[in-house]
Coordinates of C-alpha atoms in Angstrom, one line a residue:
Chain A
M1 CA -9.8 -8.6 -12.6
T2 CA -12.5 -6.7 -14.5
A3 CA -12.9 -3.1 -13.7
L4 CA -16.0 -1.4 -12.6
E5 CA -17.5 -0.3 -15.9
P6 CA -17.9 3.4 -15.7
R7 CA -20.8 5.2 -17.1
P8 CA -19.7 6.8 -20.3
T9 CA -18.8 10.4 -20.0
A10 CA -19.6 12.8 -22.8
L11 CA -16.3 14.6 -22.6
P12 CA -13.0 12.9 -23.0
V13 CA -11.9 14.2 -19.7
P14 CA -8.9 12.9 -17.9
E15 CA -10.0 10.2 -15.4
M16 CA -8.3 11.4 -12.3
S17 CA -8.8 15.2 -12.8
D18 CA -12.5 14.6 -13.2
R19 CA -14.2 11.8 -11.3
A20 CA -11.5 11.0 -8.7
L21 CA -10.5 14.6 -8.0
R22 CA -14.1 15.6 -7.7
F23 CA -14.4 12.7 -5.2
A24 CA -11.4 14.1 -3.5
S25 CA -12.6 17.6 -3.0
D26 CA -14.5 17.8 0.1
E27 CA -17.7 19.6 -0.8
E28 CA -19.3 16.9 -2.8
T29 CA -21.3 18.0 -5.8
G30 CA -21.7 14.5 -7.1
P31 CA -25.0 13.0 -7.4
T32 CA -24.9 10.9 -4.3
G33 CA -22.8 12.9 -2.1
D34 CA -25.5 15.0 -0.5
D35 CA -26.9 15.4 2.8
P36 CA -28.6 12.2 4.1
G37 CA -31.5 14.3 5.5
T38 CA -32.4 15.9 2.3
R39 CA -32.4 13.4 -0.5
R40 CA -30.7 10.2 0.0
G41 CA -32.0 9.4 3.4
G42 CA -35.3 11.1 2.8
H43 CA -37.0 7.9 3.8
A44 CA -40.7 8.4 3.0
G45 CA -42.8 8.8 6.0
R46 CA -40.0 9.3 8.4
S47 CA -40.4 12.2 10.7
R48 CA -38.0 15.0 11.1
G49 CA -37.0 13.9 14.6
R50 CA -36.0 10.5 13.4
R51 CA -34.0 12.0 10.6
L52 CA -32.2 14.2 13.0
A53 CA -31.5 11.3 15.4
W54 CA -30.1 9.3 12.5
Q55 CA -27.7 12.2 11.6
I56 CA -26.5 12.7 15.2
S57 CA -25.8 9.0 15.6
V58 CA -24.0 8.8 12.4
G59 CA -21.9 11.9 13.4
A60 CA -21.2 10.5 16.8
L61 CA -20.1 7.2 15.5
L62 CA -17.8 9.0 13.0
L63 CA -16.4 11.3 15.7
F64 CA -15.7 8.3 17.9
F65 CA -13.8 6.5 15.1
S66 CA -12.0 9.6 14.3
V67 CA -10.7 10.0 17.9
L68 CA -9.7 6.3 17.8
F69 CA -7.6 6.8 14.7
I70 CA -6.1 10.1 15.7
Y71 CA -5.4 9.1 19.3
P72 CA -2.0 7.1 18.7
F73 CA -0.5 10.1 16.9
V74 CA -1.4 12.5 19.9
W75 CA -0.1 9.8 22.3
L76 CA 3.1 9.5 20.5
L77 CA 3.7 13.2 20.1
S78 CA 2.9 13.9 23.7
A79 CA 5.1 11.0 25.0
S80 CA 8.0 12.4 23.1
F81 CA 7.8 15.5 25.3
K82 CA 7.8 13.5 28.4
P83 CA 10.8 12.5 30.7
R84 CA 11.7 8.8 30.8
G85 CA 9.6 7.9 33.8
E86 CA 6.4 9.3 32.5
V87 CA 6.2 7.9 29.0
F88 CA 3.8 5.2 30.0
D89 CA 1.5 7.4 32.1
N90 CA -0.9 7.7 29.2
R91 CA -1.7 11.3 29.7
L92 CA -2.2 13.3 26.6
I93 CA -0.7 16.5 28.1
P94 CA 2.7 15.9 29.7
K95 CA 3.0 16.4 33.4
T96 CA 6.5 17.5 33.0
F97 CA 7.1 19.0 29.6
T98 CA 10.7 18.5 28.4
F99 CA 12.4 19.0 25.0
D100 CA 15.4 16.9 26.1
N101 CA 14.3 13.8 24.2
Y102 CA 14.9 15.5 20.9
L103 CA 18.3 16.6 21.9
T104 CA 19.2 13.2 23.3
V105 CA 18.1 11.5 20.0
W106 CA 20.1 14.1 18.1
E107 CA 23.2 13.3 20.4
Q108 CA 22.8 9.5 20.7
A109 CA 22.0 8.7 17.1
P110 CA 23.3 10.1 13.7
M111 CA 19.8 11.4 13.1
A112 CA 20.9 14.3 10.8
A113 CA 22.8 11.7 8.6
W114 CA 19.7 9.5 8.6
L115 CA 17.4 12.3 7.6
V116 CA 19.9 13.3 4.8
N117 CA 20.2 9.8 3.5
T118 CA 16.4 9.3 3.5
V119 CA 15.9 12.6 1.7
I120 CA 18.5 11.6 -1.0
V121 CA 16.9 8.2 -1.5
T122 CA 13.3 9.6 -1.5
V123 CA 13.9 12.4 -4.0
L124 CA 16.0 10.1 -6.4
A125 CA 13.4 7.4 -6.1
T126 CA 10.4 9.6 -6.7
V127 CA 12.0 11.6 -9.5
T128 CA 13.3 8.6 -11.4
V129 CA 10.2 6.6 -11.0
T130 CA 7.9 9.4 -12.1
M131 CA 9.9 10.1 -15.2
S132 CA 10.6 6.5 -16.3
S133 CA 6.9 5.4 -15.6
A134 CA 5.6 8.4 -17.5
M135 CA 7.7 7.5 -20.5
V136 CA 6.7 3.9 -20.4
A137 CA 3.0 4.7 -19.9
W138 CA 3.2 7.2 -22.9
G139 CA 4.6 4.3 -25.0
F140 CA 1.6 2.1 -24.1
A141 CA -0.9 5.0 -24.4
Y142 CA -0.1 6.8 -27.6
F143 CA 1.5 4.3 -30.0
R144 CA -0.3 1.4 -31.6
F145 CA 1.5 -1.8 -32.3
K146 CA 1.0 -5.4 -32.4
G147 CA 1.3 -7.2 -29.2
R148 CA 0.7 -4.0 -27.2
N149 CA -2.1 -5.4 -25.0
A150 CA -0.2 -8.6 -24.4
L151 CA 3.0 -6.6 -23.3
F152 CA 0.8 -4.4 -21.1
G153 CA -0.7 -7.3 -19.6
L154 CA 2.9 -8.5 -18.6
V155 CA 3.4 -5.2 -17.0
L156 CA 0.3 -5.7 -14.8
G157 CA 1.1 -9.2 -14.2
T158 CA 4.4 -8.2 -12.5
M159 CA 2.4 -6.6 -9.8
M160 CA 1.2 -10.1 -8.8
L161 CA 4.7 -11.3 -8.1
P162 CA 5.6 -11.5 -4.4
G163 CA 8.7 -9.4 -3.6
A164 CA 10.2 -12.3 -1.9
V165 CA 10.9 -14.1 -5.2
T166 CA 13.1 -11.5 -6.6
M167 CA 14.6 -10.3 -3.5
I168 CA 17.6 -12.6 -3.3
P169 CA 18.8 -12.5 -7.0
T170 CA 18.3 -8.6 -6.8
F171 CA 20.5 -8.6 -3.8
L172 CA 23.1 -10.6 -5.7
I173 CA 22.9 -8.1 -8.6
W174 CA 23.7 -5.2 -6.4
N175 CA 26.3 -7.2 -4.6
A176 CA 28.1 -8.1 -7.8
L177 CA 28.0 -4.4 -8.7
G178 CA 29.6 -3.6 -5.3
Q179 CA 26.7 -1.4 -4.3
V180 CA 25.7 -3.2 -1.1
G181 CA 26.2 -0.8 1.7
T182 CA 25.4 2.2 -0.5
L183 CA 22.2 4.0 -1.0
T184 CA 21.9 3.1 -4.6
P185 CA 19.9 -0.2 -4.3
L186 CA 17.2 1.7 -2.5
W187 CA 16.3 3.8 -5.5
A188 CA 18.0 2.7 -8.7
G189 CA 15.5 0.2 -9.6
N190 CA 13.1 2.9 -10.1
L191 CA 15.0 4.0 -13.2
F192 CA 13.0 1.4 -15.0
G193 CA 9.5 2.3 -14.1
S194 CA 7.1 0.6 -11.8
A195 CA 4.1 -1.3 -12.9
F196 CA 1.5 0.4 -10.7
Y197 CA 2.5 3.9 -11.8
I198 CA 2.7 2.9 -15.3
F199 CA -0.7 1.7 -15.1
L200 CA -2.0 4.8 -13.4
L201 CA -0.3 7.2 -15.8
R202 CA -1.4 5.3 -18.8
Q203 CA -5.0 5.5 -17.7
F204 CA -4.5 9.3 -17.6
F205 CA -2.8 9.6 -20.9
L206 CA -5.6 7.6 -22.6
G207 CA -8.1 10.1 -21.2
L208 CA -6.4 13.0 -23.0
P209 CA -7.8 14.1 -26.3
R210 CA -5.8 12.6 -29.1
E211 CA -6.4 15.5 -31.4
L212 CA -3.9 17.6 -29.3
F213 CA -1.1 15.3 -30.2
D214 CA -2.1 15.0 -33.8
A215 CA -2.1 18.8 -34.1
A216 CA 1.3 18.9 -32.5
K217 CA 2.5 16.3 -35.0
V218 CA 1.2 18.2 -37.9
D219 CA 3.1 21.2 -36.6
G220 CA 6.3 19.1 -37.1
A221 CA 6.8 18.1 -33.5
N222 CA 8.7 14.9 -33.0
N223 CA 7.7 12.1 -30.7
W224 CA 9.8 13.2 -27.8
T225 CA 8.6 16.7 -28.2
I226 CA 5.0 15.6 -28.2
F227 CA 5.6 13.6 -25.0
W228 CA 7.7 16.1 -23.2
R229 CA 6.0 19.4 -24.3
V230 CA 2.4 18.4 -24.8
A231 CA 1.5 15.2 -23.0
L232 CA 3.5 15.5 -19.8
P233 CA 2.3 19.1 -18.9
L234 CA -1.2 17.9 -19.2
C235 CA -0.6 14.9 -17.1
R236 CA 0.4 16.8 -14.0
P237 CA -2.3 15.6 -11.7
A238 CA -1.3 12.0 -12.3
L239 CA 2.4 12.8 -12.0
V240 CA 1.6 14.4 -8.6
V241 CA -0.2 11.3 -7.4
T242 CA 2.9 9.1 -8.6
F243 CA 5.2 11.4 -6.9
L244 CA 3.4 11.4 -3.6
F245 CA 2.8 7.7 -3.5
E246 CA 6.5 6.9 -4.2
F247 CA 7.6 9.5 -1.7
Q248 CA 5.5 7.8 1.0
A249 CA 6.7 4.3 -0.1
S250 CA 10.4 5.1 -0.3
W251 CA 10.4 7.2 2.9
T252 CA 8.8 4.4 5.0
D253 CA 10.5 1.4 3.5
L254 CA 12.2 -0.8 6.0
M255 CA 13.0 -4.1 4.3
R256 CA 15.3 -2.8 1.6
S257 CA 17.2 -0.8 4.1
L258 CA 17.6 -3.9 6.3
I259 CA 19.0 -5.8 3.4
Y260 CA 21.3 -3.3 1.9
L261 CA 22.6 -1.0 4.7
R262 CA 25.3 -2.0 7.0
D263 CA 26.8 1.0 8.9
A264 CA 24.7 2.9 11.2
A265 CA 25.9 6.3 9.4
D266 CA 24.4 5.0 6.2
F267 CA 20.9 4.2 7.5
T268 CA 17.6 5.8 6.5
V269 CA 15.3 7.0 9.1
P270 CA 13.0 3.9 9.4
R271 CA 16.2 1.7 9.5
G272 CA 17.6 4.0 12.1
L273 CA 14.4 3.8 14.2
K274 CA 14.5 0.1 14.1
S275 CA 18.2 0.2 15.4
L276 CA 17.2 2.5 18.2
L277 CA 14.3 0.2 19.1
D278 CA 16.8 -2.7 19.3
R279 CA 19.2 -0.6 21.4
Y280 CA 16.7 1.1 23.7
G281 CA 13.6 -0.9 23.5
F282 CA 12.5 -4.4 24.4
G283 CA 15.9 -6.1 24.0
G284 CA 17.8 -3.2 25.2
E285 CA 17.9 -0.4 27.8
W286 CA 14.3 0.5 28.1
H287 CA 14.7 4.2 27.1
W288 CA 11.4 4.2 25.4
E289 CA 11.5 8.0 25.4
I290 CA 14.1 7.8 22.7
V291 CA 12.2 5.4 20.7
V292 CA 9.1 7.4 20.9
T293 CA 10.9 10.6 19.9
A294 CA 12.6 8.8 17.0
S295 CA 9.2 7.5 15.9
V296 CA 7.8 11.0 15.7
I297 CA 10.7 12.2 13.7
T298 CA 10.3 9.3 11.3
T299 CA 6.5 10.0 10.9
I300 CA 6.2 13.8 10.8
P301 CA 7.6 14.2 7.2
V302 CA 5.0 11.9 5.7
I303 CA 2.3 13.3 7.7
I304 CA 3.2 16.9 6.3
L305 CA 3.4 15.4 2.9
F306 CA -0.1 14.1 3.3
F307 CA -1.5 17.4 4.3
I308 CA 0.1 19.1 1.3
G309 CA -1.1 16.5 -1.2
Q310 CA -4.3 15.3 0.5
K311 CA -6.5 15.7 -2.4
Q312 CA -4.2 13.8 -4.8
F313 CA -3.6 11.1 -2.3
V314 CA -7.3 10.5 -2.0
A315 CA -7.9 10.7 -5.6
G316 CA -5.1 8.3 -6.4
I317 CA -6.3 5.7 -3.9
A318 CA -9.8 6.1 -5.1
T319 CA -8.6 5.4 -8.7
T320 CA -6.7 2.3 -7.6
G321 CA -9.9 0.6 -6.5
S322 CA -12.1 1.3 -9.2
K323 CA -9.7 0.2 -12.0
G324 CA -8.6 -3.0 -10.3
Chain B
M1 CA -8.0 -5.6 -17.3
S2 CA -9.0 -5.4 -20.9
T3 CA -11.7 -2.9 -20.0
T4 CA -9.1 -0.4 -19.2
A5 CA -8.6 0.3 -22.9
A6 CA -12.2 0.4 -23.6
R7 CA -12.9 3.6 -21.6
G8 CA -15.4 4.7 -23.9
S9 CA -14.0 8.2 -23.9
H10 CA -11.3 7.2 -26.5
P11 CA -12.4 5.4 -29.6
A12 CA -8.9 5.3 -31.0
A13 CA -7.7 3.5 -28.0
V14 CA -10.5 1.0 -28.1
A15 CA -9.7 0.2 -31.8
A16 CA -6.1 -0.5 -31.1
G17 CA -6.1 -4.2 -30.4
D18 CA -3.9 -7.0 -31.3
D19 CA -6.2 -8.2 -34.0
I20 CA -6.0 -5.1 -36.1
P21 CA -4.1 -5.6 -39.4
V22 CA -0.7 -3.9 -39.2
N23 CA -0.7 -1.3 -41.8
R24 CA 2.3 0.9 -42.8
R25 CA 1.8 3.7 -40.5
R26 CA 1.4 1.3 -37.6
R27 CA 4.5 -0.4 -38.4
S28 CA 6.4 2.8 -38.1
E29 CA 5.2 3.3 -34.6
V30 CA 6.6 0.1 -33.3
W31 CA 10.0 1.6 -32.9
P32 CA 9.2 4.9 -31.2
A33 CA 6.9 2.8 -29.0
L34 CA 9.6 0.6 -28.0
A35 CA 11.9 3.4 -27.4
F36 CA 9.5 4.8 -24.9
I37 CA 8.9 1.4 -23.3
S38 CA 12.5 0.4 -23.3
P39 CA 13.1 1.5 -19.7
W40 CA 10.5 -1.0 -18.5
I41 CA 11.8 -3.7 -20.8
V42 CA 15.3 -3.4 -19.6
G43 CA 14.1 -3.3 -16.0
F44 CA 11.9 -6.2 -16.4
G45 CA 14.7 -8.3 -17.9
I46 CA 17.2 -7.5 -15.1
F47 CA 15.0 -7.0 -12.0
T48 CA 12.1 -9.4 -12.7
L49 CA 12.7 -12.1 -15.3
W50 CA 16.3 -12.9 -14.5
P51 CA 15.6 -12.9 -10.7
V52 CA 12.6 -15.2 -11.2
I53 CA 14.5 -17.6 -13.1
Y54 CA 17.7 -17.3 -11.0
S55 CA 15.8 -17.7 -7.7
G56 CA 14.3 -20.8 -9.3
Y57 CA 17.8 -22.2 -9.8
L58 CA 19.1 -21.0 -6.4
S59 CA 16.2 -22.9 -4.8
L60 CA 18.0 -26.0 -6.0
T61 CA 21.3 -25.2 -4.5
D62 CA 23.2 -24.5 -1.2
Y63 CA 24.3 -20.9 -1.4
D64 CA 25.8 -18.5 1.2
V65 CA 27.0 -15.7 -1.1
I66 CA 30.6 -16.4 -0.3
N67 CA 31.0 -19.8 -1.9
P68 CA 29.5 -20.6 -5.3
P69 CA 26.1 -22.3 -5.3
S70 CA 26.3 -26.1 -5.1
F71 CA 23.5 -28.1 -6.7
V72 CA 21.5 -30.1 -4.3
G73 CA 18.5 -31.0 -6.2
L74 CA 15.2 -30.9 -4.3
A75 CA 16.9 -31.0 -0.9
N76 CA 15.7 -27.7 0.0
Y77 CA 12.2 -28.4 -0.6
E78 CA 12.5 -31.7 1.2
Q79 CA 14.0 -29.8 4.2
L80 CA 11.3 -27.3 3.9
W81 CA 8.6 -30.0 4.2
N82 CA 10.2 -31.3 7.4
D83 CA 11.0 -27.9 8.9
P84 CA 8.7 -27.3 11.9
K85 CA 9.4 -23.6 11.7
I86 CA 8.0 -23.5 8.2
A87 CA 4.8 -25.1 9.4
L88 CA 4.7 -22.7 12.4
S89 CA 5.3 -19.6 10.1
L90 CA 2.7 -20.8 7.7
K91 CA 0.2 -21.4 10.5
N92 CA 1.0 -17.9 11.9
T93 CA 0.6 -16.4 8.4
L94 CA -2.6 -18.1 7.8
Y95 CA -4.0 -17.1 11.2
Y96 CA -3.1 -13.5 10.5
T97 CA -4.6 -13.6 7.0
V98 CA -7.8 -15.5 7.8
L99 CA -8.6 -13.1 10.6
S100 CA -7.3 -9.7 9.4
V101 CA -8.6 -9.7 5.8
P102 CA -12.3 -10.2 6.6
L103 CA -12.1 -7.8 9.6
H104 CA -10.6 -5.2 7.3
L105 CA -13.1 -5.7 4.7
V106 CA -16.1 -5.5 7.1
G107 CA -14.5 -2.7 9.1
A108 CA -13.7 -0.7 6.0
L109 CA -17.2 -1.3 4.5
F110 CA -18.8 -0.2 7.7
L111 CA -16.7 3.0 7.8
A112 CA -17.1 3.7 4.2
L113 CA -21.0 3.5 4.6
L114 CA -20.8 5.7 7.6
L115 CA -18.7 8.2 5.7
N116 CA -21.0 8.2 2.8
Q117 CA -23.7 9.5 5.1
A118 CA -21.4 12.3 6.5
G119 CA -22.5 15.0 4.1
R120 CA -20.4 18.1 4.3
A121 CA -18.0 16.8 6.9
T122 CA -16.7 13.9 4.9
G123 CA -13.5 15.5 4.3
F124 CA -12.5 15.9 7.9
F125 CA -13.4 12.3 8.7
R126 CA -11.7 10.8 5.8
T127 CA -8.5 12.6 6.7
A128 CA -8.7 11.2 10.3
F129 CA -9.3 7.6 8.9
F130 CA -6.6 7.8 6.4
L131 CA -3.8 9.5 8.3
P132 CA -2.5 6.2 10.1
K133 CA -2.1 4.7 6.6
M134 CA 0.6 7.4 6.1
T135 CA 2.6 6.2 9.2
P136 CA 5.7 4.3 8.5
P137 CA 5.1 0.6 9.3
V138 CA 8.2 0.7 11.5
A139 CA 6.4 3.4 13.6
V140 CA 3.3 1.3 13.7
G141 CA 5.4 -1.6 15.0
V142 CA 6.7 0.7 17.8
L143 CA 3.2 2.0 18.6
L144 CA 2.0 -1.5 18.8
L145 CA 4.6 -2.2 21.6
L146 CA 3.7 1.0 23.4
L147 CA -0.2 1.1 23.2
L148 CA -0.8 -2.6 23.6
N149 CA 1.8 -3.0 26.3
G150 CA 0.5 -5.5 28.8
Q151 CA 1.3 -3.6 32.0
S152 CA 1.1 0.0 31.1
G153 CA -0.4 0.2 27.6
V154 CA -3.4 2.5 27.1
L155 CA -5.6 -0.3 25.6
N156 CA -5.5 -2.3 28.8
E157 CA -6.0 0.8 30.9
V158 CA -9.2 1.4 28.9
L159 CA -10.1 -2.2 29.2
G160 CA -9.6 -1.9 33.0
W161 CA -12.3 0.8 33.1
F162 CA -14.7 -1.8 32.1
G163 CA -13.3 -4.3 34.7
V164 CA -11.6 -6.3 32.0
D165 CA -8.2 -7.5 32.8
G166 CA -6.4 -7.1 29.4
P167 CA -4.0 -9.7 28.2
S168 CA -0.2 -9.2 27.7
W169 CA -0.6 -8.4 24.0
T170 CA 3.0 -8.1 23.3
T171 CA 4.4 -11.0 25.3
D172 CA 1.8 -13.7 25.7
P173 CA 2.2 -15.9 22.6
S174 CA -1.5 -16.5 22.3
W175 CA -2.2 -12.8 22.2
V176 CA 0.7 -11.5 20.0
K177 CA -1.2 -12.2 16.7
P178 CA -4.5 -10.8 17.9
G179 CA -2.5 -7.7 18.9
L180 CA -1.0 -7.3 15.5
I181 CA -4.4 -7.8 13.9
L182 CA -5.8 -5.1 16.1
M183 CA -3.0 -2.8 15.4
S184 CA -3.3 -3.5 11.7
M185 CA -7.0 -2.3 11.9
W186 CA -5.5 1.1 12.5
T187 CA -4.2 1.3 9.0
I188 CA -7.6 0.5 7.4
G189 CA -7.9 4.0 5.8
S190 CA -6.9 3.2 2.2
T191 CA -9.4 0.5 2.0
V192 CA -12.1 2.7 3.3
I193 CA -11.3 5.3 0.6
I194 CA -11.3 2.7 -2.1
I195 CA -14.7 1.5 -0.9
L196 CA -16.1 5.0 -0.5
A197 CA -15.1 5.8 -4.0
A198 CA -17.0 2.8 -5.3
L199 CA -20.1 3.8 -3.1
R200 CA -20.1 7.2 -4.7
D201 CA -20.4 5.5 -8.1
V202 CA -23.5 3.7 -7.3
P203 CA -26.3 5.4 -9.4
Q204 CA -28.8 7.3 -7.3
E205 CA -31.5 6.2 -9.7
L206 CA -31.2 2.6 -8.4
H207 CA -31.8 3.8 -4.8
D208 CA -34.6 6.0 -6.0
A209 CA -36.3 3.2 -7.9
A210 CA -35.9 0.9 -4.9
M211 CA -37.4 3.5 -2.5
V212 CA -40.4 3.9 -4.8
D213 CA -40.7 0.0 -4.5
G214 CA -40.7 0.4 -0.8
A215 CA -37.3 -0.9 0.1
G216 CA -36.0 0.4 3.5
P217 CA -32.4 1.5 4.2
W218 CA -31.2 -2.0 5.1
Q219 CA -32.7 -3.6 2.1
R220 CA -31.2 -1.1 -0.2
T221 CA -27.8 -1.5 1.4
W222 CA -27.9 -5.3 1.0
R223 CA -29.7 -5.6 -2.3
I224 CA -28.3 -2.7 -4.2
T225 CA -25.2 -1.0 -2.6
I226 CA -23.4 -4.2 -1.7
P227 CA -24.0 -6.0 -5.1
M228 CA -23.1 -2.8 -7.0
I229 CA -19.8 -2.4 -5.1
S230 CA -19.0 -6.2 -5.2
P231 CA -16.2 -5.8 -7.8
T232 CA -14.5 -3.3 -5.6
L233 CA -14.9 -5.5 -2.5
F234 CA -13.5 -8.3 -4.4
F235 CA -10.5 -6.2 -5.6
V236 CA -9.8 -5.2 -2.0
L237 CA -10.1 -8.9 -0.9
I238 CA -7.5 -10.0 -3.4
V239 CA -5.0 -7.2 -2.7
N240 CA -5.3 -7.5 1.0
T241 CA -4.9 -11.1 1.0
I242 CA -1.8 -11.0 -1.2
S243 CA -0.3 -8.4 1.2
A244 CA -1.4 -10.2 4.4
F245 CA 0.5 -13.2 3.2
Q246 CA 3.5 -11.0 3.0
M247 CA 3.2 -9.4 6.3
F248 CA 6.7 -8.3 7.3
T249 CA 7.6 -4.9 8.6
E250 CA 5.4 -4.5 11.7
A251 CA 6.0 -7.9 13.1
Y252 CA 9.7 -7.7 12.4
T253 CA 10.0 -4.4 14.0
A254 CA 8.3 -5.3 17.1
Y255 CA 9.4 -8.9 17.6
F256 CA 12.7 -9.5 16.0
G257 CA 15.9 -7.8 17.0
S258 CA 18.6 -7.2 14.6
G259 CA 22.2 -6.1 15.2
N260 CA 23.6 -6.4 18.8
S261 CA 20.3 -7.3 20.4
T262 CA 18.8 -10.4 19.0
Y263 CA 15.5 -11.5 20.2
S264 CA 12.7 -13.2 18.5
N265 CA 9.2 -14.4 19.2
D266 CA 7.9 -17.5 17.5
A267 CA 4.2 -16.2 17.8
A268 CA 5.1 -13.6 15.3
L269 CA 7.2 -15.7 13.0
F270 CA 5.4 -14.9 9.8
Y271 CA 6.4 -16.6 6.6
V272 CA 8.2 -13.6 4.9
V273 CA 9.8 -12.8 8.4
Y274 CA 11.3 -16.3 8.4
L275 CA 12.2 -16.2 4.8
F276 CA 14.0 -12.8 5.5
R277 CA 15.9 -14.4 8.3
Q278 CA 16.9 -17.3 6.5
G279 CA 18.2 -15.4 3.4
F280 CA 19.7 -12.4 5.0
E281 CA 20.5 -13.1 8.7
F282 CA 21.6 -16.7 8.3
L283 CA 22.7 -16.4 4.6
Y284 CA 20.8 -19.7 3.5
M285 CA 20.0 -18.1 0.2
G286 CA 19.2 -21.4 -1.5
Y287 CA 16.8 -22.3 1.2
A288 CA 15.2 -18.9 1.3
S289 CA 14.7 -19.0 -2.5
A290 CA 12.9 -22.3 -2.2
M291 CA 10.7 -20.6 0.5
A292 CA 10.0 -17.8 -1.9
W293 CA 8.8 -20.0 -4.5
V294 CA 6.6 -21.9 -2.1
L295 CA 5.1 -18.7 -1.2
F296 CA 4.6 -17.7 -4.8
V297 CA 2.7 -20.9 -5.5
I298 CA 0.5 -20.6 -2.4
I299 CA -0.4 -17.0 -3.2
M300 CA -1.2 -17.9 -6.9
A301 CA -3.3 -20.8 -5.7
V302 CA -5.2 -18.7 -3.1
T303 CA -5.8 -15.9 -5.7
A304 CA -7.1 -18.5 -8.2
I305 CA -9.5 -19.8 -5.5
Q306 CA -10.8 -16.4 -4.7
F307 CA -11.3 -15.7 -8.4
W308 CA -13.1 -19.1 -8.8
G309 CA -15.2 -18.5 -5.6
S310 CA -16.0 -15.0 -6.6
R311 CA -18.1 -15.9 -9.7
K312 CA -21.2 -16.3 -7.5
F313 CA -20.8 -13.2 -5.4
V314 CA -19.3 -10.5 -7.7
F315 CA -21.7 -8.7 -9.9
Y316 CA -20.3 -6.9 -12.8
Q317 CA -22.4 -4.3 -14.2
G318 CA -23.1 -4.6 -17.9
D319 CA -20.4 -7.3 -18.2
Q320 CA -21.5 -10.9 -18.7
R321 CA -18.6 -12.7 -17.1

């Protein structure tokens, strides 16, 4: 997988804070992000009217697709405020507005415990993976040693391995440690870094001017101080991206909670939602209003997260592709 | 991947290759480097290397977690070959992959090209497109059951406006997979963003030059934009194929009951779903390990074929590959 070779930049600017974050900020100032009517689409010989028609049709199409993408959220949210009989009436504004579903979910399921469990897992998973990946990334970015590129290739190679191959022995490890049925297996693997984040953070570290660290070294800073006091603070944008990605990943993960969690009280929210679906959905009692409401509760936190870190999310994903 | 070190911005990083003679200063850097890398080395040993080896061993045994594994040779692989559910799950997985991956690619390219024309409103639309990707896959599975419900789902209601009698997306075996694919299109957002980022990197000079030469918008899209972003399209193709082969959560959520209510739907029996059930519901861990290895080999083979096939179609700028 050879990366898109970027045009050389004059300044040793960190990759993500520069190109990707510029990409992520909405008011595009980049060379190609301008109005189609002015430069890019200034098709020679085209009349003003045709340009306008083009713009309007692009806008209309974009609006149409946006509605398509947003609609399921609105449907879900509004269904969660409908009584049982009206869930499927496909109205966006409930005929009968009720808050009962939320109370029912709270009573029928240990929702509070699920939320607490998920918060615990998510916080531990994100903090540990961010720290450990940053350390490892720094090891690969700053120091020079024989075999470094080969070792880093191995890091990247692990991303190709399907999770199914390691799934069962990993389960056996946690089983042998007596951790099945606890929350530990859902996050503790993150203590050792994760290939994708190591890659992301290494890219960022490589973009930082080395003179800074050499200066710190001359001032008598040891390796840990250089990392902790100098490099890490400079690397904040990439740390934020790592944090956000992992937050989303561990909040929404179902498979691991299916494998490791046994008692309903220990469930995470996605696992809980699955159990509610089994009880009240298809195979169960057809109380879809409960399933719908639990889905809203499961989804809301990540949506909020997205609106907080939207810029970083978009920048992070943009970086993923161009470095492939 | 080697280009990642040669970012141009950092000569020191470029120089640090394997073939540089190891001088004294460098030698002293090995230990601190290993100290920083050690978490990954430990984790790799425990959670990757050992599991890979051990699952290879388990695939040659019968193992139910309670009794110690008993060696059975290649019996699991033999059974796998004759298991009709394996054939079925492979067929389902291929069906899903072959349809969903190209649809995602074309759909995302289309949306990214549109977004690239959006001017100042890009941010709003990009948010709208990306938001579904944030949704937990479990919730996507639930939404699938709700929106694509045969009797009262909104999709069939809309189809009804046009006089189309929509199928039973969630119950009719021949429509279950199309329904899953349709629903998966909802989470196309991250692919759109990756492609959009690549579009933004296409030098404007190329477009200007082509315009001077009289190329119209279609020609410029096909002759300049698409070749210029072909490495990204290829990247997306590889990544999406690998993840389509491992389709699990949405299908499992919607069509496989766990706990007290057990139900299942053969039309949604994807390979990893079947593997998961064999391993963790029926506790045939040896058999599941054999399945995992077969999946690994299939994915490697498909990826290799894609790399081989890409040589003609992927254009690497300034990189004679």
